Amino acid sequence: MPSNVSTLHNKPSQVYKPKQKIRVIITGVTGMVGEGVLHECLLHPDVEQVLVINRKPCGLTHPKLTEIVHHDFYDLTPVEAQLQNYNACFFCLGVSSVGMKEADYERVTYQLTMHVAEMLSRLNPDMTFCYVTGTGTDSSEQGRSMWARVKGKTENHLLQLPFKKAYMFRPGYIHPTKGLKNAHPSYSWLSWLYPPLKRLFPNHLITLRELGIAMIHTVNTDYERSVLEVKDILKLAEG
């Protein structure tokens, strides 16, 4: 593990600064997490501008919202000029590792993410970058779980980029936001279980709204941990 990542797990605290208006790039809004984060950004008074980058149109219109439809995330040079002057990126793009070989999963998860992040860090040095990984991500990059190793490598390398701040979000179960369209149908069967499970396992479950609000709060808050487990996400969401 890179040496400059070894001090991440220190005592968490929050330092509040005068609020700046947020101009954010969001990826993955055609998935459940990205859609929910976009929903919170469009509602939040601190967010003044949202740019989404998709391979297909998201089907939304809003005064804050600009959309780029671009098919090759491994080559963003054709849209590079449109990615400047943003101070946040909420990177929610991802795929399941089920059925994938490690090389293919690494290409989609590590290589694609790093290509986007490296360009954004160069264009927007004042940017706060939030990346959605998951509980169980392997920061050592040496464990037996393929997805956890690849996610750990991605986290570690993102934290070395020259962003103003970077946060790795490791949510557990995410309870979807009612009324949004991209949640898997299985979530509708599990909804009734959320209240009792939240009481039993409060540090393992969050709502999609809490995740989105926590990301928004990272821009105007200095939180000492860069790797955020559920309890950290909940604390930021309260901010």
mmCIF file of N, CA and C in Angstrom, residues 68-83 115 119:
data_model
loop_
_atom_site.group_PDB
_atom_site.id
_atom_site.type_symbol
_atom_site.label_atom_id
_atom_site.label_comp_id
_atom_site.label_asym_id
_atom_site.label_seq_id
_atom_site.Cartn_x
_atom_site.Cartn_y
_atom_site.Cartn_z
ATOM 1 N N ILE A 68 -23.662 15.698 -20.807
ATOM 2 C CA ILE A 68 -22.801 15.328 -21.929
ATOM 3 C C ILE A 68 -23.044 13.845 -22.206
ATOM 4 N N VAL A 69 -23.417 13.519 -23.414
ATOM 5 C CA VAL A 69 -23.513 12.120 -23.829
ATOM 6 C C VAL A 69 -22.233 11.792 -24.595
ATOM 7 N N HIS A 70 -21.449 10.901 -24.008
ATOM 8 C CA HIS A 70 -20.135 10.567 -24.576
ATOM 9 C C HIS A 70 -19.922 9.066 -24.399
ATOM 10 N N HIS A 71 -19.600 8.367 -25.480
ATOM 11 C CA HIS A 71 -19.617 6.905 -25.445
ATOM 12 C C HIS A 71 -18.309 6.278 -24.968
ATOM 13 N N ASP A 72 -17.198 6.979 -25.066
ATOM 14 C CA ASP A 72 -15.904 6.382 -24.726
ATOM 15 C C ASP A 72 -15.307 7.083 -23.512
ATOM 16 N N PHE A 73 -15.501 6.498 -22.327
ATOM 17 C CA PHE A 73 -14.954 7.078 -21.101
ATOM 18 C C PHE A 73 -13.446 6.871 -20.990
ATOM 19 N N TYR A 74 -12.871 6.058 -21.863
ATOM 20 C CA TYR A 74 -11.424 5.890 -21.869
ATOM 21 C C TYR A 74 -10.729 6.976 -22.690
ATOM 22 N N ASP A 75 -11.490 7.798 -23.359
ATOM 23 C CA ASP A 75 -10.944 8.927 -24.113
ATOM 24 C C ASP A 75 -11.902 10.106 -23.970
ATOM 25 N N LEU A 76 -11.602 10.980 -23.033
ATOM 26 C CA LEU A 76 -12.443 12.149 -22.783
ATOM 27 C C LEU A 76 -11.918 13.411 -23.454
ATOM 28 N N THR A 77 -10.867 13.286 -24.257
ATOM 29 C CA THR A 77 -10.287 14.476 -24.870
ATOM 30 C C THR A 77 -11.287 15.269 -25.724
ATOM 31 N N PRO A 78 -12.250 14.614 -26.405
ATOM 32 C CA PRO A 78 -13.201 15.420 -27.181
ATOM 33 C C PRO A 78 -14.080 16.337 -26.333
ATOM 34 N N VAL A 79 -14.261 16.011 -25.049
ATOM 35 C CA VAL A 79 -15.114 16.834 -24.185
ATOM 36 C C VAL A 79 -14.312 17.515 -23.076
ATOM 37 N N GLU A 80 -13.003 17.499 -23.178
ATOM 38 C CA GLU A 80 -12.137 18.024 -22.116
ATOM 39 C C GLU A 80 -12.459 19.470 -21.765
ATOM 40 N N ALA A 81 -12.695 20.292 -22.743
ATOM 41 C CA ALA A 81 -12.944 21.714 -22.473
ATOM 42 C C ALA A 81 -14.204 21.928 -21.642
ATOM 43 N N GLN A 82 -15.155 20.984 -21.706
ATOM 44 C CA GLN A 82 -16.404 21.126 -20.965
ATOM 45 C C GLN A 82 -16.297 20.655 -19.521
ATOM 46 N N LEU A 83 -15.139 20.102 -19.133
ATOM 47 C CA LEU A 83 -14.961 19.540 -17.790
ATOM 48 C C LEU A 83 -14.217 20.477 -16.855
ATOM 49 N N HIS A 115 -8.523 7.109 -15.446
ATOM 50 C CA HIS A 115 -8.441 7.991 -16.615
ATOM 51 C C HIS A 115 -9.268 9.246 -16.392
ATOM 52 N N MET A 119 -7.602 13.197 -15.454
ATOM 53 C CA MET A 119 -7.937 14.386 -16.253
ATOM 54 C C MET A 119 -8.572 15.461 -15.384
#
